[in-house]
Amino acid sequence: MKYGNIKITVVGLGYVGLPLASALSNYYDVVGYDTSKKKILELNKGIDSTNQLKYLEIKNKRLMFTNNPSEIKESNLVIVTVPTPVDKKNIPDISLLKNACKTIGINLKKKTIIVFESTVYPGMTEEICRKEIEKYSKLKWKKDFNLGYSPERINPGDKIHKLENITKVISADDDKTLQFLKKVYGKIIKKLHLAESIKVAEAAKIIENTQRDINIAFVNELSVIFSKLNINIYDVLKAAETKWNFLKFEPGLVGGHCIGVDPYYLTYKAKQIGYAPKIILSGRKLNDNMTRYLYLKFLNLLKRKNLNKKKNILLLGITFKENCNDYRNSKPLEFYKLLSKHKNFKVDVHDPFVDKREIKKYLNLKIIRTPAKNKYDAVVLLVKHHQYNKLNYKKLEQFGKKDFIVFDIKNTFFKKFKKDNIFTI
Ligand SMILES: NC(=O)c1ccc[n+]([C@@H]2O[C@H](COP(=O)([O-])OP(=O)(O)OC[C@H]3O[C@@H](n4cnc5c(N)ncnc54)[C@H](O)[C@@H]3O)[C@@H](O)[C@H]2O)c1
C-alpha cells in the first residue's frame, strides 16, 4: 500500500474522533462518519459543537463528513472512536461499539485495517470487536483484515496536552500492521510508543485513568478527615508536596466519561475472570459519594443562616470539568440536582461554556447569562473555569447579599481572597 494513497474513515466524530480526523486530513483523504445527522449537518457548515476545532480545521479540502457508512468500502484504514459508557448499574455498555463493528463489517472490503481508539477493557478488541466484524463481513481476521488499538489521551479544555504533542501508544495484531500504523500516525504525532500487543495497549489506557481515580479518592478521603479535624487539606498538601516523591493530586468531584467510567471496565473484566477488585472499587465509591458529602457540608454551612428561610443560591460552573462545554455525567450537575430538590432553595446556574439552548432542551435547565446583583445568600464555585479564576472579590461581592457566604470547592476564591465568609472543602 502506498502511503499517499491511503483513505481513512473515522467512525464517531466527538471529542476524540473529530480532532483526529482533522489532523489526519492534512496528509490523507479522510471521511468522517457519524450516525448523528445533526452532527454531520453542523460539521458540513464548519461548526464543531465540542468547541475543539476552528472553522478552517473542519473545512479541510481532504476531509468530508457523512452519515453514509458505505464510504467505509473505499477506505483501507478505519479508526473507531465511538463512546464506551457504563449503564445505570455501572456495567460497560458496549452497544455503540458493537453497532460500529456491525456497520464496519457490513461495509468492509478485504485488506482493510481497523483501529480502535475507544476505551475498552483488555481483550475487547480481539474478542468482541473482531467477532462482530467477522460475523457481518464474512471475512477472516488476520487473513482478510487486521486490527489495531491506539488509546486516546486527549484532555478537553487542555491547551497544552494536545493530540500532536502527547505520546501516543499504538498496537496491532502483527508487525506489518504495526509498522503501517507507525507511518500513518507518525505523520501527525511526534512521539509514538509501540506496545507489545493489543491487550497491553488496552490495559495501559484503562490503568491510566484508574490510577488517577484512586489517587483522587485518596485525597478526597483525606479532605473528609482533615475537615473534621479543622485542618485545611490544601495547606496540608502544599506542605507535603515539598517532599520530592509526594504525588500531586487535588480533592474534587470526579465525573465525565473517562476517569469516572474507565475503572468499571477494568473491574468488570476482573470479575469476569474471577477476581473481585478491592482498591479500585472502593476508590470509585468514595469519589462517587463526594457530591453528596459536599452537599451535606454546604447545608451545614448554610445552617448558620437559618435554613427555614428561602435562600437564593448561585452555582458557578456546571460542566464535568474546567474550560470545556461537556456536562455529560457531570458531578456539578448532580450537586445542582440535590440542591434544587430542597424546598427552600432557589438556584441560579451560571456557566460560560455550556450551550444554553441545548441544556435547556435536554435537561430543562436554564443557564443565566449574568448573575444578578445583591441577590444571593450563597455562591458555590463548582468548576474552575478560567473566567472564574479572573474574578476579583469586588465582582464576586456584587452578586451576594450583605452577609452572603461562598462555598469554594476548588480552593480558588478561598486561597486568593482570604475572607471569613469563604469556605473550602
Ligand atoms: N472525551 C475524551 O476526553 C476522551 C479521552 C480519551 C478517550 N476517550 C474515549 O474515546 C471514545 C470516544 O469518546 P468521545 O468523548 O469522543 O465521545 P463523544 O460522545 O464525544 O463522540 C462520539 C461520537 O460517536 C458517534 N457515534 C455513536 N455511535 C456511532 C456509530 N455506531 N457509528 C458512528 N458514529 C457513532 C456519536 O454520534 C458521537 O458523535 C470513548 O471510548 C471514550 O472513553 C475520550
CSV table of C-alpha atoms and ligand atoms in Angstrom, one decimal:
chain,number,residue,atom,x,y,z
A,1,MET,CA,0.0,0.0,0.0
A,2,LYS,CA,1.4,3.4,-0.9
A,3,TYR,CA,1.1,5.9,2.0
A,4,GLY,CA,0.0,8.8,-0.2
A,5,ASN,CA,-3.0,6.7,-1.4
A,6,ILE,CA,-4.4,5.8,2.0
A,7,LYS,CA,-8.0,6.6,2.5
A,8,ILE,CA,-9.2,6.7,6.1
A,9,THR,CA,-12.6,6.6,7.7
A,10,VAL,CA,-13.0,7.9,11.2
A,11,VAL,CA,-16.1,6.4,12.8
A,12,GLY,CA,-17.6,8.7,15.5
A,13,LEU,CA,-16.9,12.4,15.4
A,14,GLY,CA,-16.9,13.5,19.0
A,15,TYR,CA,-14.2,14.9,21.3
A,16,VAL,CA,-11.8,12.2,20.1
A,17,GLY,CA,-12.7,11.4,16.5
A,18,LEU,CA,-13.1,14.9,15.1
A,19,PRO,CA,-9.6,16.3,16.1
A,20,LEU,CA,-8.1,13.1,14.8
A,21,ALA,CA,-9.9,13.2,11.5
A,22,SER,CA,-8.9,16.8,11.1
A,23,ALA,CA,-5.2,16.2,11.8
A,24,LEU,CA,-5.1,13.2,9.5
A,25,SER,CA,-6.7,15.1,6.7
A,26,ASN,CA,-3.6,17.3,6.5
A,27,TYR,CA,-1.9,14.2,5.0
A,28,TYR,CA,-4.6,11.8,3.8
A,29,ASP,CA,-8.1,11.7,2.3
A,30,VAL,CA,-10.3,11.3,5.3
A,31,VAL,CA,-14.0,10.6,5.7
A,32,GLY,CA,-15.6,11.4,9.0
A,33,TYR,CA,-18.6,9.1,9.5
A,34,ASP,CA,-21.1,9.7,12.3
A,35,THR,CA,-24.6,8.3,12.9
A,36,SER,CA,-25.8,11.7,14.2
A,37,LYS,CA,-27.5,13.7,11.4
A,38,LYS,CA,-27.3,16.9,13.5
A,39,LYS,CA,-23.5,16.5,13.9
A,40,ILE,CA,-22.9,16.0,10.2
A,41,LEU,CA,-25.1,19.0,9.3
A,42,GLU,CA,-23.2,21.1,11.7
A,43,LEU,CA,-19.8,19.9,10.6
A,44,ASN,CA,-20.7,20.5,6.9
A,45,LYS,CA,-21.4,24.1,8.0
A,46,GLY,CA,-18.0,24.3,9.7
A,47,ILE,CA,-19.4,24.2,13.2
A,48,ASP,CA,-17.9,22.0,15.9
A,49,SER,CA,-20.3,21.6,18.9
A,50,THR,CA,-17.5,20.2,21.1
A,51,ASN,CA,-15.6,23.6,20.7
A,52,GLN,CA,-12.3,21.9,19.9
A,53,LEU,CA,-11.7,22.9,16.3
A,54,LYS,CA,-11.8,26.2,14.4
A,55,TYR,CA,-13.7,26.6,11.1
A,56,LEU,CA,-10.7,26.2,8.9
A,57,GLU,CA,-9.6,23.0,10.6
A,58,ILE,CA,-13.0,21.5,9.8
A,59,LYS,CA,-13.2,22.8,6.3
A,60,ASN,CA,-10.1,21.0,5.1
A,61,LYS,CA,-10.4,20.0,1.4
A,62,ARG,CA,-9.3,16.4,2.1
A,63,LEU,CA,-11.9,16.0,4.9
A,64,MET,CA,-15.5,15.1,4.2
A,65,PHE,CA,-18.4,14.3,6.6
A,66,THR,CA,-21.1,11.9,6.1
A,67,ASN,CA,-23.9,9.8,7.6
A,68,ASN,CA,-23.4,7.2,4.8
A,69,PRO,CA,-21.5,4.2,6.1
A,70,SER,CA,-20.8,2.8,2.6
A,71,GLU,CA,-17.8,5.3,2.4
A,72,ILE,CA,-16.1,2.6,4.6
A,73,LYS,CA,-15.9,0.4,1.5
A,74,GLU,CA,-13.5,2.9,-0.1
A,75,SER,CA,-11.1,3.0,2.9
A,76,ASN,CA,-8.0,1.0,3.7
A,77,LEU,CA,-7.9,2.2,7.3
A,78,VAL,CA,-10.9,2.6,9.6
A,79,ILE,CA,-10.5,4.3,13.0
A,80,VAL,CA,-13.2,3.8,15.6
A,81,THR,CA,-13.9,6.5,18.2
A,82,VAL,CA,-17.4,5.8,19.4
A,83,PRO,CA,-18.4,6.2,23.1
A,84,THR,CA,-18.0,3.3,25.6
A,85,PRO,CA,-20.1,4.3,28.6
A,86,VAL,CA,-21.5,2.3,31.5
A,87,ASP,CA,-25.1,1.7,32.3
A,88,LYS,CA,-27.1,2.7,35.4
A,89,LYS,CA,-25.5,-0.2,37.3
A,90,ASN,CA,-22.0,0.7,36.2
A,91,ILE,CA,-21.8,-2.2,33.8
A,92,PRO,CA,-19.9,-1.5,30.5
A,93,ASP,CA,-22.4,-0.6,27.8
A,94,ILE,CA,-20.7,-1.7,24.6
A,95,SER,CA,-23.8,-1.5,22.4
A,96,LEU,CA,-22.5,1.6,20.5
A,97,LEU,CA,-19.1,-0.1,19.9
A,98,LYS,CA,-20.9,-3.3,18.7
A,99,ASN,CA,-23.1,-1.2,16.4
A,100,ALA,CA,-20.0,0.4,14.9
A,101,CYS,CA,-18.4,-3.0,14.3
A,102,LYS,CA,-21.6,-4.2,12.6
A,103,THR,CA,-21.6,-1.2,10.3
A,104,ILE,CA,-17.9,-1.7,9.5
A,105,GLY,CA,-18.5,-5.4,9.0
A,106,ILE,CA,-21.3,-4.8,6.5
A,107,ASN,CA,-19.1,-2.4,4.6
A,108,LEU,CA,-15.7,-4.0,4.9
A,109,LYS,CA,-13.5,-4.8,1.9
A,110,LYS,CA,-10.5,-7.1,2.1
A,111,LYS,CA,-7.1,-5.8,3.3
A,112,THR,CA,-8.6,-3.1,5.5
A,113,ILE,CA,-7.1,-2.3,8.9
A,114,ILE,CA,-9.4,-1.4,11.7
A,115,VAL,CA,-8.0,0.5,14.6
A,116,PHE,CA,-10.0,1.1,17.8
A,117,GLU,CA,-9.4,4.2,19.9
A,118,SER,CA,-12.4,3.9,22.1
A,119,THR,CA,-11.5,3.0,25.7
A,120,VAL,CA,-12.1,-0.8,26.3
A,121,TYR,CA,-11.1,-3.5,28.7
A,122,PRO,CA,-8.1,-5.7,27.9
A,123,GLY,CA,-9.2,-8.2,25.3
A,124,MET,CA,-12.2,-6.5,23.9
A,125,THR,CA,-10.7,-5.6,20.5
A,126,GLU,CA,-9.7,-9.1,19.7
A,127,GLU,CA,-12.5,-10.9,21.5
A,128,ILE,CA,-15.7,-8.8,20.9
A,129,CYS,CA,-15.0,-6.4,18.1
A,130,ARG,CA,-13.2,-8.9,16.0
A,131,LYS,CA,-16.1,-11.4,16.3
A,132,GLU,CA,-18.7,-8.7,15.4
A,133,ILE,CA,-16.7,-7.7,12.3
A,134,GLU,CA,-16.2,-11.3,11.2
A,135,LYS,CA,-19.9,-12.0,11.7
A,136,TYR,CA,-21.1,-9.2,9.5
A,137,SER,CA,-18.3,-9.1,6.9
A,138,LYS,CA,-18.0,-12.9,6.5
A,139,LEU,CA,-14.3,-12.1,6.3
A,140,LYS,CA,-11.5,-13.8,8.3
A,141,TRP,CA,-9.4,-11.9,10.9
A,142,LYS,CA,-5.6,-11.7,10.0
A,143,LYS,CA,-6.3,-13.2,6.6
A,144,ASP,CA,-8.7,-10.7,5.1
A,145,PHE,CA,-8.4,-7.8,7.6
A,146,ASN,CA,-6.2,-6.7,10.5
A,147,LEU,CA,-6.8,-5.0,13.8
A,148,GLY,CA,-5.0,-2.3,15.8
A,149,TYR,CA,-5.6,-0.5,19.1
A,150,SER,CA,-4.5,3.0,19.9
A,151,PRO,CA,-5.9,4.6,23.0
A,152,GLU,CA,-6.6,8.3,23.1
A,153,ARG,CA,-5.3,10.6,25.7
A,154,ILE,CA,-6.7,14.0,24.8
A,155,ASN,CA,-8.0,16.1,27.6
A,156,PRO,CA,-10.8,18.5,26.5
A,157,GLY,CA,-10.1,22.1,27.6
A,158,ASP,CA,-6.4,21.5,27.9
A,159,LYS,CA,-4.5,23.7,25.6
A,160,ILE,CA,-1.1,22.2,26.5
A,161,HIS,CA,-1.5,18.4,26.1
A,162,LYS,CA,-2.8,18.1,22.6
A,163,LEU,CA,-3.1,15.3,20.1
A,164,GLU,CA,0.1,16.3,18.2
A,165,ASN,CA,2.4,16.7,21.2
A,166,ILE,CA,1.4,13.8,23.6
A,167,THR,CA,3.0,10.4,23.2
A,168,LYS,CA,0.6,8.0,21.6
A,169,VAL,CA,0.5,4.3,22.2
A,170,ILE,CA,-0.1,2.1,19.1
A,171,SER,CA,-0.5,-1.6,18.8
A,172,ALA,CA,-1.5,-4.1,16.2
A,173,ASP,CA,-2.2,-7.8,15.6
A,174,ASP,CA,1.0,-8.3,13.6
A,175,ASP,CA,4.2,-6.5,12.9
A,176,LYS,CA,3.4,-5.4,9.3
A,177,THR,CA,0.2,-3.7,10.5
A,178,LEU,CA,2.1,-2.1,13.4
A,179,GLN,CA,4.7,-0.7,11.0
A,180,PHE,CA,1.9,0.6,8.8
A,181,LEU,CA,0.2,2.4,11.7
A,182,LYS,CA,3.5,3.8,12.8
A,183,LYS,CA,3.9,5.5,9.5
A,184,VAL,CA,0.3,6.8,9.4
A,185,TYR,CA,0.1,8.1,13.0
A,186,GLY,CA,3.8,9.2,12.7
A,187,LYS,CA,2.7,11.9,10.3
A,188,ILE,CA,0.5,13.7,12.9
A,189,ILE,CA,2.1,12.7,16.2
A,190,LYS,CA,5.7,13.3,17.2
A,191,LYS,CA,6.1,10.5,19.8
A,192,LEU,CA,4.8,7.0,19.4
A,193,HIS,CA,5.1,4.1,21.8
A,194,LEU,CA,4.8,0.7,20.1
A,195,ALA,CA,3.1,-1.6,22.6
A,196,GLU,CA,3.9,-5.3,22.6
A,197,SER,CA,0.3,-6.4,21.9
A,198,ILE,CA,-3.2,-5.0,21.5
A,199,LYS,CA,-4.1,-6.3,25.0
A,200,VAL,CA,-1.1,-4.4,26.5
A,201,ALA,CA,-2.3,-1.1,24.8
A,202,GLU,CA,-5.9,-1.7,26.0
A,203,ALA,CA,-4.7,-2.3,29.6
A,204,ALA,CA,-2.3,0.6,29.6
A,205,LYS,CA,-5.2,3.0,28.7
A,206,ILE,CA,-7.5,1.6,31.3
A,207,ILE,CA,-5.0,1.9,34.2
A,208,GLU,CA,-4.0,5.5,33.4
A,209,ASN,CA,-7.5,6.7,34.3
A,210,THR,CA,-7.9,4.1,37.1
A,211,GLN,CA,-4.7,5.3,38.7
A,212,ARG,CA,-5.9,8.9,38.6
A,213,ASP,CA,-9.3,7.9,40.1
A,214,ILE,CA,-7.6,6.1,43.0
A,215,ASN,CA,-5.2,8.9,43.8
A,216,ILE,CA,-8.0,11.5,43.8
A,217,ALA,CA,-10.1,9.2,46.0
A,218,PHE,CA,-7.2,9.2,48.5
A,219,VAL,CA,-7.0,13.0,48.7
A,220,ASN,CA,-10.8,13.1,48.8
A,221,GLU,CA,-10.7,10.8,51.8
A,222,LEU,CA,-8.0,13.0,53.4
A,223,SER,CA,-10.2,16.1,52.8
A,224,VAL,CA,-13.0,14.4,54.8
A,225,ILE,CA,-10.7,13.5,57.7
A,226,PHE,CA,-9.0,16.9,57.8
A,227,SER,CA,-12.2,18.8,57.6
A,228,LYS,CA,-13.4,17.0,60.8
A,229,LEU,CA,-10.0,17.9,62.4
A,230,ASN,CA,-10.4,21.5,61.3
A,231,ILE,CA,-7.3,21.4,59.2
A,232,ASN,CA,-7.2,22.8,55.6
A,233,ILE,CA,-6.4,20.0,53.2
A,234,TYR,CA,-4.9,22.4,50.7
A,235,ASP,CA,-2.4,23.7,53.3
A,236,VAL,CA,-1.5,20.1,54.2
A,237,LEU,CA,-1.0,19.2,50.5
A,238,LYS,CA,1.1,22.3,49.9
A,239,ALA,CA,3.4,21.3,52.8
A,240,ALA,CA,3.5,17.6,51.8
A,241,GLU,CA,4.3,18.4,48.2
A,242,THR,CA,7.6,19.8,49.2
A,243,LYS,CA,8.8,16.2,49.5
A,244,TRP,CA,10.4,15.0,46.3
A,245,ASN,CA,8.3,11.9,45.9
A,246,PHE,CA,4.9,13.1,47.1
A,247,LEU,CA,2.3,12.7,44.3
A,248,LYS,CA,0.3,15.9,43.5
A,249,PHE,CA,-3.4,15.4,43.5
A,250,GLU,CA,-6.3,17.7,44.5
A,251,PRO,CA,-9.6,16.7,46.1
A,252,GLY,CA,-12.7,17.2,44.0
A,253,LEU,CA,-15.6,15.9,42.0
A,254,VAL,CA,-14.7,13.1,39.6
A,255,GLY,CA,-17.3,12.9,36.7
A,256,GLY,CA,-17.2,12.9,32.9
A,257,HIS,CA,-16.9,9.9,30.7
A,258,CYS,CA,-13.3,8.8,31.3
A,259,ILE,CA,-12.0,8.8,34.9
A,260,GLY,CA,-15.3,8.0,36.5
A,261,VAL,CA,-16.1,5.3,33.9
A,262,ASP,CA,-13.0,3.5,32.8
A,263,PRO,CA,-12.3,1.8,36.2
A,264,TYR,CA,-15.6,0.0,35.8
A,265,TYR,CA,-14.4,-1.5,32.5
A,266,LEU,CA,-11.4,-2.9,34.3
A,267,THR,CA,-13.3,-4.2,37.3
A,268,TYR,CA,-15.9,-5.8,35.0
A,269,LYS,CA,-13.2,-7.8,33.3
A,270,ALA,CA,-11.5,-8.6,36.6
A,271,LYS,CA,-14.8,-10.0,38.0
A,272,GLN,CA,-15.4,-11.9,34.7
A,273,ILE,CA,-12.1,-13.8,35.3
A,274,GLY,CA,-12.9,-14.5,39.0
A,275,TYR,CA,-11.1,-11.7,40.8
A,276,ALA,CA,-13.0,-9.3,43.0
A,277,PRO,CA,-11.2,-5.9,42.9
A,278,LYS,CA,-10.8,-4.1,46.2
A,279,ILE,CA,-8.9,-0.9,45.9
A,280,ILE,CA,-10.3,0.2,42.6
A,281,LEU,CA,-14.0,-0.1,43.6
A,282,SER,CA,-13.6,1.4,47.0
A,283,GLY,CA,-11.9,4.5,45.4
A,284,ARG,CA,-14.7,4.7,42.9
A,285,LYS,CA,-17.3,4.5,45.6
A,286,LEU,CA,-15.6,7.2,47.6
A,287,ASN,CA,-15.4,9.5,44.6
A,288,ASP,CA,-19.0,8.9,43.7
A,289,ASN,CA,-20.1,9.8,47.2
A,290,MET,CA,-18.2,13.1,47.2
A,291,THR,CA,-21.1,15.1,45.7
A,292,ARG,CA,-23.5,14.1,48.5
A,293,TYR,CA,-20.7,14.7,51.1
A,294,LEU,CA,-20.2,18.3,49.7
A,295,TYR,CA,-23.9,18.9,49.5
A,296,LEU,CA,-24.3,18.0,53.2
A,297,LYS,CA,-21.2,20.1,54.0
A,298,PHE,CA,-22.8,23.0,52.2
A,299,LEU,CA,-26.1,22.6,54.1
A,300,ASN,CA,-24.1,22.7,57.3
A,301,LEU,CA,-22.5,26.0,56.3
A,302,LEU,CA,-26.0,27.4,55.5
A,303,LYS,CA,-27.4,26.3,58.9
A,304,ARG,CA,-25.6,29.4,60.3
A,305,LYS,CA,-28.1,31.4,58.2
A,306,ASN,CA,-31.4,29.7,59.2
A,307,LEU,CA,-32.3,27.1,56.7
A,308,ASN,CA,-36.1,27.5,57.2
A,309,LYS,CA,-36.0,30.7,55.3
A,310,LYS,CA,-35.9,30.9,51.4
A,311,LYS,CA,-32.4,31.1,50.1
A,312,ASN,CA,-31.1,32.3,46.7
A,313,ILE,CA,-28.1,30.3,45.6
A,314,LEU,CA,-25.7,30.9,42.7
A,315,LEU,CA,-23.8,28.0,41.3
A,316,LEU,CA,-20.7,28.8,39.2
A,317,GLY,CA,-19.9,26.1,36.7
A,318,ILE,CA,-22.0,23.0,35.7
A,319,THR,CA,-19.7,21.1,33.3
A,320,PHE,CA,-17.9,18.0,34.4
A,321,LYS,CA,-14.5,19.8,34.4
A,322,GLU,CA,-13.0,23.2,33.7
A,323,ASN,CA,-12.8,25.1,30.4
A,324,CYS,CA,-14.9,22.6,28.4
A,325,ASN,CA,-18.6,22.6,27.5
A,326,ASP,CA,-19.3,18.9,28.3
A,327,TYR,CA,-21.9,18.3,31.1
A,328,ARG,CA,-22.5,14.6,30.5
A,329,ASN,CA,-22.0,12.6,33.7
A,330,SER,CA,-21.2,15.9,35.5
A,331,LYS,CA,-20.9,15.9,39.3
A,332,PRO,CA,-21.6,19.7,39.5
A,333,LEU,CA,-24.9,18.9,37.7
A,334,GLU,CA,-25.6,16.2,40.3
A,335,PHE,CA,-24.8,18.8,43.0
A,336,TYR,CA,-27.3,21.1,41.4
A,337,LYS,CA,-30.0,18.4,41.3
A,338,LEU,CA,-29.6,17.8,45.0
A,339,LEU,CA,-29.9,21.5,45.8
A,340,SER,CA,-32.9,22.0,43.5
A,341,LYS,CA,-34.9,19.4,45.4
A,342,HIS,CA,-34.7,21.5,48.6
A,343,LYS,CA,-37.9,23.3,49.0
A,344,ASN,CA,-36.3,26.5,50.4
A,345,PHE,CA,-33.6,26.9,47.7
A,346,LYS,CA,-33.9,28.9,44.5
A,347,VAL,CA,-30.9,28.0,42.5
A,348,ASP,CA,-29.4,30.0,39.6
A,349,VAL,CA,-26.7,28.3,37.5
A,350,HIS,CA,-24.0,30.2,35.6
A,351,ASP,CA,-21.6,28.6,33.1
A,352,PRO,CA,-19.7,30.4,30.4
A,353,PHE,CA,-19.0,27.2,28.4
A,354,VAL,CA,-22.3,25.2,28.0
A,355,ASP,CA,-24.6,25.5,25.1
A,356,LYS,CA,-27.5,27.3,26.8
A,357,ARG,CA,-30.1,26.3,24.3
A,358,GLU,CA,-29.0,22.6,24.3
A,359,ILE,CA,-29.0,22.2,28.1
A,360,LYS,CA,-32.4,23.9,28.3
A,361,LYS,CA,-33.8,21.5,25.6
A,362,TYR,CA,-32.3,18.3,27.0
A,363,LEU,CA,-32.3,18.9,30.8
A,364,ASN,CA,-34.8,21.8,31.1
A,365,LEU,CA,-32.1,23.7,32.9
A,366,LYS,CA,-31.9,27.4,32.4
A,367,ILE,CA,-28.4,28.9,32.5
A,368,ILE,CA,-28.3,32.5,33.4
A,369,ARG,CA,-26.2,34.9,31.3
A,370,THR,CA,-25.2,37.2,34.2
A,371,PRO,CA,-25.7,36.7,37.9
A,372,ALA,CA,-28.0,39.4,39.4
A,373,LYS,CA,-26.5,41.9,41.8
A,374,ASN,CA,-27.1,41.7,45.6
A,375,LYS,CA,-29.3,38.6,45.1
A,376,TYR,CA,-27.6,35.6,46.6
A,377,ASP,CA,-27.3,34.2,50.1
A,378,ALA,CA,-24.6,31.8,48.9
A,379,VAL,CA,-22.3,31.4,45.9
A,380,VAL,CA,-20.8,27.9,45.2
A,381,LEU,CA,-17.8,27.6,43.0
A,382,LEU,CA,-18.0,24.1,41.4
A,383,VAL,CA,-15.8,24.4,38.3
A,384,LYS,CA,-12.6,26.3,37.9
A,385,HIS,CA,-13.3,27.8,34.5
A,386,HIS,CA,-10.7,30.4,33.6
A,387,GLN,CA,-13.3,33.2,33.7
A,388,TYR,CA,-13.9,32.5,37.4
A,389,ASN,CA,-10.2,32.4,38.2
A,390,LYS,CA,-10.1,36.0,36.9
A,391,LEU,CA,-12.9,37.3,39.1
A,392,ASN,CA,-11.8,39.8,41.8
A,393,TYR,CA,-13.5,39.9,45.2
A,394,LYS,CA,-15.3,43.2,44.4
A,395,LYS,CA,-17.1,41.5,41.5
A,396,LEU,CA,-17.9,38.4,43.5
A,397,GLU,CA,-19.2,40.5,46.3
A,398,GLN,CA,-21.6,42.3,43.9
A,399,PHE,CA,-23.6,39.1,43.5
A,400,GLY,CA,-24.1,38.5,47.2
A,401,LYS,CA,-26.4,39.9,49.8
A,402,LYS,CA,-24.7,41.8,52.6
A,403,ASP,CA,-24.0,38.6,54.7
A,404,PHE,CA,-23.5,36.1,51.8
A,405,ILE,CA,-21.2,33.1,52.1
A,406,VAL,CA,-19.1,31.4,49.4
A,407,PHE,CA,-18.5,27.6,49.3
A,408,ASP,CA,-15.5,27.2,47.1
A,409,ILE,CA,-14.9,23.5,46.4
A,410,LYS,CA,-11.9,24.4,44.1
A,411,ASN,CA,-10.0,26.5,46.7
A,412,THR,CA,-9.8,29.3,44.2
A,413,PHE,CA,-11.5,32.2,45.9
A,414,PHE,CA,-10.6,30.9,49.4
A,415,LYS,CA,-6.9,31.0,48.6
A,416,LYS,CA,-7.0,34.3,46.7
A,417,PHE,CA,-9.3,36.4,48.8
A,418,LYS,CA,-8.7,35.0,52.4
A,419,LYS,CA,-12.1,36.2,53.6
A,420,ASP,CA,-14.1,34.9,56.6
A,421,ASN,CA,-17.2,34.3,54.5
A,422,ILE,CA,-15.4,32.0,52.1
A,423,PHE,CA,-15.2,28.3,53.0
A,424,THR,CA,-13.5,25.5,51.2
A,425,ILE,CA,-13.8,21.7,51.3
B,1,LIG,N1,-13.5,12.7,25.5
B,1,LIG,C1,-12.3,12.4,26.0
B,1,LIG,O1,-11.6,13.3,26.6
B,1,LIG,C2,-11.7,11.1,25.8
B,1,LIG,C3,-10.3,10.9,26.1
B,1,LIG,C4,-9.8,9.7,25.9
B,1,LIG,C5,-10.6,8.6,25.5
B,1,LIG,N2,-11.9,8.8,25.2
B,1,LIG,C6,-12.7,7.6,24.8
B,1,LIG,O2,-12.9,7.8,23.4
B,1,LIG,C7,-14.2,7.3,23.0
B,1,LIG,C8,-15.0,8.4,22.4
B,1,LIG,O3,-15.2,9.4,23.3
B,1,LIG,P1,-15.7,10.9,22.9
B,1,LIG,O4,-15.6,11.7,24.1
B,1,LIG,O5,-15.1,11.3,21.7
B,1,LIG,O6,-17.3,10.6,22.6
B,1,LIG,P2,-18.3,11.6,22.0
B,1,LIG,O7,-19.6,11.2,22.7
B,1,LIG,O8,-17.9,13.0,22.1
B,1,LIG,O9,-18.4,11.3,20.5
B,1,LIG,C9,-18.8,10.0,20.0
B,1,LIG,C10,-19.4,10.2,18.6
B,1,LIG,O10,-19.7,8.9,18.1
B,1,LIG,C11,-20.9,8.9,17.4
B,1,LIG,N3,-21.4,7.6,17.3
B,1,LIG,C12,-22.0,6.8,18.2
B,1,LIG,N4,-22.3,5.6,17.8
B,1,LIG,C13,-21.8,5.5,16.5
B,1,LIG,C14,-21.7,4.6,15.5
B,1,LIG,N5,-22.2,3.3,15.7
B,1,LIG,N6,-21.2,4.9,14.3
B,1,LIG,C15,-20.7,6.2,14.1
B,1,LIG,N7,-20.8,7.1,15.0
B,1,LIG,C16,-21.3,6.8,16.2
B,1,LIG,C17,-21.8,9.9,18.2
B,1,LIG,O11,-22.9,10.4,17.5
B,1,LIG,C18,-20.8,10.9,18.6
B,1,LIG,O12,-20.7,12.0,17.7
B,1,LIG,C19,-14.8,6.7,24.3
B,1,LIG,O13,-14.4,5.4,24.4
B,1,LIG,C20,-14.0,7.5,25.4
B,1,LIG,O14,-14.0,6.8,26.6
B,1,LIG,C21,-12.5,10.0,25.4
